[in-house]
Amino acid sequence: MTIMILFGAGSSVPFGIPGMAEFTLRFLEENRDLSAFIRRIRKSIMKSEEMIGVSFPFDLETLLSVLNDLSGITDKKPISLPTASLLLAEGKKFKAAQKEYGEKALQALDRLVRFIFDVCMKPVKKGQKEGNFRHLNNFYGPLMTVLNRRPLEVIQSPIKKIYSTNWDLCFKTWADYVNLPINDGTVLDDQSLPVFSVKKFDSESRGFIYVPLHGSLDLIKIVRPKGAGAYEDILKIPDPIRYFEDKPKNIRNIFMIYPLEAVGYEESVKSPYLDMLNNLRETLRCEGIVFIIGYSLRDPTIGSIFEEVIAEKIRQGSISPLSQDLDSRKKEIAQHQFKIIVMNPNPEELMENLKKSYTNLLQTFVPVRIRFPQTSDSNFSEKYEAVLRKLIVDLQIIGYLNESHLRSIKEVLWREYKISIPLPSKGISVTP
């Protein structure tokens, strides 16, 4: 049985990196001189359903899309839907809005991108300062051991593909720290430069295959003659912190794509994003289990791929709609060939969001109710141990873990992380 993981922005919350909505609130708190301007954007986005018939939340991605449009740095692409909502709400034509707001939007965009970079890089800077990345390993090590069902040295076919809508580099930094190979889609071109190539994800490799669906902070946009077979305008940099701190204006070169349909045609349907979506679709068709961690499932493009593949699985008989009682789904899914397991502290809220667009996903996802603590919490170890016990029990009910897996996990968690998981003769019990 093959396994896929989808990491969302919420998977980095344990390291003090906020989710999309909280990101925007924190930015506003630290940039009060921009609050009046950004409040106007927020007001129009909150009225988007009334203005254009599509509802968008006011969060980091929608704010970025409007600032990109108004700043004029991407004049050669159609405007995004949130920007259209702003124009309709204020009764302005696009060029007039750009003239009125352009300078302020560019100022806000530069500050926001720098803010994103600084916040996302804090866990990496912390590790560089301390000379190790134990704080990353304290989180990823036990979690990935449980999901891998065995020691991490034996990552072969079971847990290969990792997709991410997350911009930060925490997972990739952790993998490097524990000497786990990671294929991040870069390949050397004819100039011996590491360039991004989606085709690389289809090649055989040891360790993890890591697909950055929403972009990455160690990929930058450059302008140079294109070669063949790769996206030579997207280059990997070995040390993002030094690259941007040496020349702060380089921050505008960060390769972050915002594949919400909200953001517009240019970034959503062109390569490399389109190729990564096709890669995701084919992987979902082949996988047996999908773990979704810290992801809201609100991206309509990614959501539509899940809907399409789940519909195919239902027709094939490898999955069927589950009961409305979310807690009953763990037992029901145990015999299904295809499983979508969502780690979420509030699956009822997630269910309400899914009702708007995703019938198949709504009927088939299985919730695991857990909330990961922050690594900076003085009681992190105690809280995380309780979370892992709950996770293991649920995965045992789902049929993902058997007695052999449990014995292996118990031994590794104690030996490597001093995490004690009781293992009674008939399975694992969890304390309240």
Coordinates of C-alpha atoms in Angstrom, one line a residue:
M1 CA 0.0 0.0 0.0
T2 CA 1.5 3.4 -1.0
I3 CA 1.1 6.5 1.0
M4 CA 1.0 10.2 0.1
I5 CA 1.2 13.2 2.4
L6 CA -0.2 16.7 1.7
F7 CA 1.3 19.4 4.0
G8 CA -0.6 22.7 4.3
A9 CA 0.4 25.9 5.9
G10 CA -1.0 24.7 9.2
S11 CA 1.6 22.0 9.4
S12 CA 4.2 24.7 10.3
V13 CA 2.2 26.2 13.2
P14 CA 4.2 24.1 15.7
F15 CA 7.2 26.2 14.8
G16 CA 5.4 29.5 15.3
I17 CA 4.6 30.0 11.6
P18 CA 0.9 31.0 11.4
G19 CA -1.8 29.9 9.0
M20 CA -3.0 32.1 6.2
A21 CA -5.5 34.2 8.1
E22 CA -3.3 34.6 11.2
F23 CA -0.4 35.6 8.9
T24 CA -2.4 38.6 7.7
L25 CA -3.5 39.7 11.2
R26 CA 0.1 39.6 12.4
F27 CA 1.3 41.6 9.4
L28 CA -1.3 44.3 10.2
E29 CA -0.3 44.5 13.8
E30 CA 3.2 45.2 12.8
N31 CA 2.4 47.6 10.0
R32 CA -0.3 49.9 11.4
D33 CA 0.5 52.7 8.9
L34 CA -0.9 50.4 6.2
S35 CA -4.0 49.4 8.1
A36 CA -6.4 51.9 6.5
F37 CA -5.3 50.9 2.9
I38 CA -5.5 47.1 3.7
R39 CA -8.9 47.5 5.5
R40 CA -10.3 48.8 2.2
I41 CA -9.0 45.6 0.5
R42 CA -10.4 43.5 3.3
K43 CA -13.8 45.1 3.0
S44 CA -14.1 44.5 -0.7
I45 CA -12.9 40.8 -0.3
M46 CA -15.5 40.2 2.4
K47 CA -18.1 41.5 -0.1
S48 CA -16.8 39.3 -3.0
E49 CA -19.8 37.0 -3.1
E50 CA -22.1 40.0 -3.4
M51 CA -19.9 41.7 -6.0
I52 CA -18.8 38.9 -8.2
G53 CA -20.7 35.8 -7.0
V54 CA -17.7 34.1 -5.5
S55 CA -16.8 34.1 -1.8
F56 CA -13.2 34.5 -0.7
P57 CA -11.7 34.7 2.7
F58 CA -9.5 37.6 3.6
D59 CA -6.2 36.0 4.1
L60 CA -2.6 36.0 3.0
E61 CA -3.1 34.6 -0.5
T62 CA -6.0 36.9 -1.4
L63 CA -4.2 39.9 -0.1
L64 CA -1.1 39.0 -2.1
S65 CA -3.1 38.7 -5.2
V66 CA -4.6 42.2 -4.9
L67 CA -1.3 43.8 -4.0
N68 CA 0.3 42.1 -7.0
D69 CA -2.4 43.5 -9.3
L70 CA -2.4 47.0 -7.9
S71 CA 1.4 47.4 -7.7
G72 CA 1.7 46.9 -11.5
I73 CA 4.6 44.4 -11.1
T74 CA 2.6 41.8 -13.1
D75 CA 0.9 44.0 -15.7
K76 CA 0.9 41.3 -18.4
K77 CA -1.6 39.0 -16.7
P78 CA -5.4 39.3 -16.1
I79 CA -6.3 40.6 -12.8
S80 CA -7.4 38.3 -10.0
L81 CA -11.0 37.9 -8.8
P82 CA -10.4 39.6 -5.4
T83 CA -9.1 42.6 -7.3
A84 CA -12.2 42.6 -9.5
S85 CA -14.3 42.6 -6.3
L86 CA -12.4 45.6 -5.1
L87 CA -12.9 47.5 -8.3
L88 CA -16.6 46.8 -8.3
A89 CA -17.0 47.7 -4.7
E90 CA -15.3 51.0 -5.2
G91 CA -16.7 51.7 -8.6
K92 CA -13.2 52.2 -10.1
K93 CA -11.6 51.1 -13.4
F94 CA -8.4 49.1 -13.1
K95 CA -6.0 51.6 -14.5
A96 CA -7.5 54.3 -12.3
A97 CA -7.1 52.1 -9.2
Q98 CA -3.5 51.3 -10.1
K99 CA -2.8 55.0 -10.4
E100 CA -4.4 55.7 -7.1
Y101 CA -3.1 52.7 -5.1
G102 CA 0.0 51.6 -7.0
E103 CA 2.6 53.2 -4.9
K104 CA 1.0 52.1 -1.6
A105 CA 0.4 48.6 -3.0
L106 CA 4.0 48.2 -4.0
Q107 CA 5.1 49.4 -0.5
A108 CA 2.7 47.0 1.2
L109 CA 3.7 44.1 -1.1
D110 CA 7.5 44.6 -0.5
R111 CA 6.9 44.7 3.2
L112 CA 4.5 41.7 3.2
V113 CA 6.9 39.5 1.2
R114 CA 9.7 40.4 3.5
F115 CA 7.5 39.6 6.5
I116 CA 6.5 36.2 5.0
F117 CA 10.2 35.4 4.5
D118 CA 11.3 36.5 8.0
V119 CA 8.6 34.6 9.7
C120 CA 9.0 31.5 7.7
M121 CA 12.8 31.5 8.2
K122 CA 12.8 31.9 11.9
P123 CA 12.9 28.1 12.6
V124 CA 15.8 27.8 10.1
K125 CA 17.6 30.7 11.6
K126 CA 17.1 29.3 15.1
G127 CA 18.7 26.0 14.0
Q128 CA 21.6 27.8 12.3
K129 CA 22.2 29.9 15.5
E130 CA 22.1 26.8 17.8
G131 CA 24.1 24.6 15.5
N132 CA 21.4 21.9 15.1
F133 CA 17.8 21.5 14.1
R134 CA 16.6 19.4 17.1
H135 CA 13.5 21.6 17.4
L136 CA 12.5 20.4 13.9
N137 CA 13.4 16.8 14.6
N138 CA 11.3 16.9 17.9
F139 CA 8.2 17.4 15.7
Y140 CA 8.8 15.7 12.4
G141 CA 10.8 12.8 13.7
P142 CA 8.1 11.1 15.8
L143 CA 5.3 12.1 13.4
M144 CA 7.0 10.7 10.3
T145 CA 8.0 7.6 12.2
V146 CA 4.4 6.9 13.0
L147 CA 3.2 7.6 9.4
N148 CA 6.1 5.6 8.0
R149 CA 5.2 2.6 10.3
R150 CA 8.8 1.8 10.8
P151 CA 12.3 3.5 11.3
L152 CA 12.9 6.4 9.0
E153 CA 16.0 4.8 7.6
V154 CA 13.6 2.5 5.7
I155 CA 11.8 5.0 3.6
Q156 CA 11.4 3.3 0.3
S157 CA 8.1 2.6 -1.4
P158 CA 5.7 3.1 1.6
I159 CA 5.8 6.9 2.0
K160 CA 7.4 8.5 -1.0
K161 CA 5.4 11.4 -2.3
I162 CA 5.0 14.6 -0.2
Y163 CA 3.0 17.5 -1.7
S164 CA 3.1 20.9 0.0
T165 CA 1.0 24.1 -0.2
N166 CA 3.5 25.4 2.4
W167 CA 6.2 28.0 1.5
D168 CA 8.6 27.4 4.4
L169 CA 11.6 25.2 4.4
C170 CA 11.1 23.4 7.7
F171 CA 10.5 19.9 6.3
K172 CA 13.3 20.1 3.8
T173 CA 15.7 21.4 6.4
W174 CA 14.6 18.6 8.8
A175 CA 15.1 15.9 6.1
D176 CA 18.6 17.2 5.4
Y177 CA 19.4 17.3 9.2
V178 CA 18.5 13.7 9.7
N179 CA 20.3 12.6 6.4
L180 CA 17.2 11.6 4.6
P181 CA 17.5 12.1 0.8
I182 CA 14.9 14.5 -0.7
N183 CA 14.0 15.0 -4.3
D184 CA 12.7 18.5 -4.5
G185 CA 12.4 18.7 -8.3
T186 CA 15.7 20.4 -9.1
V187 CA 18.1 19.2 -11.7
L188 CA 21.4 20.5 -13.0
D189 CA 21.1 22.2 -16.4
D190 CA 23.8 22.6 -19.1
Q191 CA 25.3 25.5 -17.1
S192 CA 25.5 23.3 -14.0
L193 CA 22.9 25.4 -12.3
P194 CA 20.1 23.7 -10.2
V195 CA 16.8 24.5 -12.0
F196 CA 13.3 23.4 -11.2
S197 CA 11.9 20.5 -13.4
V198 CA 8.6 18.8 -12.7
K199 CA 9.8 15.8 -14.7
K200 CA 12.3 15.1 -12.0
F201 CA 9.4 14.0 -9.7
D202 CA 8.7 11.1 -11.9
S203 CA 12.2 9.6 -11.6
E204 CA 13.2 7.0 -9.1
S205 CA 14.8 8.3 -6.0
R206 CA 15.7 7.4 -2.5
G207 CA 13.9 9.1 0.4
F208 CA 11.2 11.6 -0.1
I209 CA 9.8 13.2 -3.2
Y210 CA 8.8 16.7 -2.3
V211 CA 6.5 18.6 -4.6
P212 CA 6.0 22.4 -3.8
L213 CA 2.5 23.0 -5.1
H214 CA 2.4 26.6 -3.9
G215 CA 6.0 27.5 -4.5
S216 CA 9.0 27.6 -2.2
L217 CA 11.3 30.2 -0.6
D218 CA 14.5 28.5 -1.9
L219 CA 13.3 28.8 -5.6
I220 CA 13.7 32.2 -7.3
K221 CA 12.8 33.7 -10.6
I222 CA 15.6 34.7 -12.9
V223 CA 15.9 35.9 -16.5
R224 CA 18.3 34.2 -18.8
P225 CA 18.1 32.2 -22.1
K226 CA 16.1 29.1 -21.7
G227 CA 17.5 25.6 -22.4
A228 CA 15.4 22.5 -23.0
G229 CA 13.6 20.2 -20.6
A230 CA 13.4 22.4 -17.5
Y231 CA 12.1 25.7 -16.2
E232 CA 15.3 27.6 -16.5
D233 CA 13.7 30.8 -15.2
I234 CA 13.2 29.1 -11.8
L235 CA 16.5 28.5 -10.0
K236 CA 17.2 26.9 -6.6
I237 CA 19.5 28.8 -4.2
P238 CA 21.4 26.9 -1.6
D239 CA 21.2 29.6 1.2
P240 CA 18.0 31.7 0.9
I241 CA 18.8 33.7 4.1
R242 CA 22.2 34.9 2.9
Y243 CA 20.8 35.5 -0.6
F244 CA 18.1 37.9 0.6
E245 CA 20.0 39.5 3.4
D246 CA 23.0 40.4 1.2
K247 CA 20.7 42.1 -1.3
P248 CA 17.3 42.8 0.2
K249 CA 15.8 43.8 -3.2
N250 CA 16.3 40.2 -4.3
I251 CA 13.2 39.5 -2.1
R252 CA 11.1 40.3 -5.2
N253 CA 12.5 37.2 -7.0
I254 CA 11.1 34.7 -4.5
F255 CA 9.3 32.0 -6.4
M256 CA 5.8 31.8 -4.8
I257 CA 2.9 30.8 -6.9
Y258 CA -0.6 31.3 -5.7
P259 CA -2.7 28.6 -7.4
L260 CA -6.0 29.6 -6.0
E261 CA -8.3 30.5 -8.9
A262 CA -8.7 33.8 -7.0
V263 CA -5.2 34.8 -8.1
G264 CA -5.8 34.7 -11.8
Y265 CA -5.1 32.9 -15.0
E266 CA -1.4 33.6 -15.3
E267 CA -0.2 31.8 -12.2
S268 CA -2.9 29.1 -12.0
V269 CA -2.9 27.4 -15.4
K270 CA 0.7 27.8 -16.7
S271 CA 3.6 25.6 -16.1
P272 CA 5.2 24.6 -13.8
Y273 CA 2.1 24.7 -11.7
L274 CA -0.1 22.9 -14.3
D275 CA 2.5 20.1 -14.6
M276 CA 2.6 19.8 -10.8
L277 CA -1.2 19.5 -10.7
N278 CA -1.1 16.7 -13.3
N279 CA 1.5 15.0 -11.2
L280 CA -0.7 15.3 -8.2
R281 CA -3.7 13.8 -10.1
E282 CA -1.7 10.8 -11.3
T283 CA -0.3 10.2 -7.8
L284 CA -3.8 10.3 -6.2
R285 CA -5.0 7.7 -8.8
C286 CA -2.2 5.4 -7.7
E287 CA -2.1 5.9 -3.9
G288 CA -3.8 3.8 -1.3
I289 CA -3.7 6.3 1.6
V290 CA -3.6 10.1 1.6
F291 CA -2.7 12.0 4.8
I292 CA -3.7 15.7 4.8
I293 CA -2.0 17.7 7.5
G294 CA -2.6 21.3 8.3
Y295 CA -4.4 22.0 5.0
S296 CA -7.9 23.7 4.8
L297 CA -8.8 22.0 1.4
R298 CA -10.1 25.3 0.2
D299 CA -8.0 25.7 -3.0
P300 CA -10.6 25.1 -5.7
T301 CA -8.1 23.8 -8.2
I302 CA -6.6 21.1 -5.9
G303 CA -10.0 20.4 -4.5
S304 CA -11.4 19.7 -7.9
I305 CA -8.6 17.1 -8.5
F306 CA -9.6 15.3 -5.3
E307 CA -13.2 15.4 -6.4
E308 CA -12.4 13.9 -9.8
V309 CA -10.2 11.1 -8.4
I310 CA -12.5 10.2 -5.6
A311 CA -15.4 10.0 -8.1
E312 CA -13.3 7.5 -10.1
K313 CA -12.5 5.5 -6.9
I314 CA -16.2 5.4 -6.0
R315 CA -17.1 4.1 -9.5
Q316 CA -14.3 1.4 -9.1
G317 CA -15.6 0.4 -5.7
S318 CA -12.4 1.1 -3.8
I319 CA -14.2 3.7 -1.6
S320 CA -17.9 4.6 -0.9
P321 CA -19.6 7.4 0.9
L322 CA -19.3 7.2 4.7
S323 CA -21.7 8.0 7.5
Q324 CA -22.5 11.5 8.6
D325 CA -21.2 10.8 12.0
L326 CA -17.5 11.7 11.6
D327 CA -16.3 9.6 14.5
S328 CA -17.9 6.5 13.0
R329 CA -15.9 6.9 9.8
K330 CA -12.7 5.5 11.3
K331 CA -14.2 2.0 11.6
E332 CA -16.0 2.2 8.3
I333 CA -13.0 3.1 6.3
A334 CA -10.9 0.2 7.7
Q335 CA -11.8 -2.1 4.8
H336 CA -11.6 0.4 2.0
Q337 CA -8.7 0.3 -0.4
F338 CA -8.5 4.1 -0.6
K339 CA -8.4 6.3 2.5
I340 CA -8.2 10.1 2.9
I341 CA -7.2 10.9 6.5
V342 CA -7.4 14.5 7.6
M343 CA -5.6 15.6 10.7
N344 CA -7.6 18.5 12.0
P345 CA -8.6 19.8 15.4
N346 CA -12.1 20.9 14.3
P347 CA -13.4 18.6 11.5
E348 CA -16.9 19.9 11.9
E349 CA -15.8 23.3 10.7
L350 CA -13.9 21.7 7.9
M351 CA -17.0 19.8 6.9
E352 CA -19.0 23.1 6.7
N353 CA -16.4 24.5 4.3
L354 CA -16.4 21.4 2.2
K355 CA -20.2 21.5 1.8
K356 CA -19.9 24.5 -0.5
S357 CA -17.9 22.7 -3.2
Y358 CA -16.7 19.2 -2.6
T359 CA -19.4 16.5 -2.4
N360 CA -17.2 13.5 -2.9
L361 CA -14.5 14.7 -0.5
L362 CA -17.1 15.7 2.0
Q363 CA -18.5 12.2 2.0
T364 CA -15.2 10.3 2.2
F365 CA -12.6 12.0 4.3
V366 CA -11.8 10.5 7.7
P367 CA -10.9 12.9 10.5
V368 CA -8.3 12.5 13.2
R369 CA -8.9 15.1 15.8
I370 CA -5.6 16.4 16.9
R371 CA -4.0 19.7 17.6
F372 CA -0.2 19.9 17.5
P373 CA 1.5 21.9 20.2
Q374 CA 4.1 24.5 19.5
T375 CA 7.7 23.4 19.9
S376 CA 8.4 26.5 22.0
D377 CA 5.8 25.4 24.6
S378 CA 7.5 24.5 27.9
N379 CA 5.2 21.4 28.0
F380 CA 5.7 20.5 24.4
S381 CA 7.0 17.0 25.1
E382 CA 4.2 16.1 27.4
K383 CA 1.5 17.5 25.0
Y384 CA 3.1 16.0 21.9
E385 CA 3.2 12.5 23.5
A386 CA -0.5 12.7 24.2
V387 CA -1.1 13.8 20.6
L388 CA 0.9 10.9 19.2
R389 CA -0.9 8.4 21.5
K390 CA -4.2 9.6 20.1
L391 CA -2.9 9.5 16.6
I392 CA -1.7 5.9 17.0
V393 CA -5.0 4.8 18.4
D394 CA -7.0 6.3 15.6
L395 CA -4.7 4.9 12.9
Q396 CA -5.0 1.5 14.5
I397 CA -8.8 1.8 14.3
I398 CA -8.6 2.9 10.7
G399 CA -6.6 -0.2 9.9
Y400 CA -3.4 1.6 9.0
L401 CA -1.3 0.3 11.9
N402 CA -1.1 -3.4 12.9
E403 CA 0.6 -5.1 15.9
S404 CA 3.9 -5.4 14.1
H405 CA 3.9 -1.7 13.2
L406 CA 3.1 -0.8 16.8
R407 CA 6.0 -2.7 18.2
S408 CA 8.4 -1.1 15.7
I409 CA 7.0 2.4 16.4
K410 CA 7.1 1.9 20.2
E411 CA 10.8 0.9 20.1
V412 CA 11.9 3.8 17.8
L413 CA 9.9 6.5 19.6
W414 CA 11.6 5.5 22.9
R415 CA 15.1 5.0 21.5
E416 CA 15.2 8.1 19.4
Y417 CA 12.9 10.6 21.2
K418 CA 12.3 9.2 24.7
I419 CA 8.6 9.1 24.0
S420 CA 6.9 6.3 25.8
I421 CA 3.9 4.6 24.1
P422 CA 2.3 1.8 26.1
L423 CA 1.6 -1.3 24.2
P424 CA -0.8 -3.7 25.9
S425 CA -1.3 -7.2 24.5
K426 CA -4.4 -6.1 22.6
G427 CA -3.2 -2.8 21.3
I428 CA -2.5 0.7 22.5
S429 CA -4.5 2.5 25.2
V430 CA -4.4 6.2 25.4
T431 CA -4.8 8.2 28.6
P432 CA -7.4 11.0 28.5

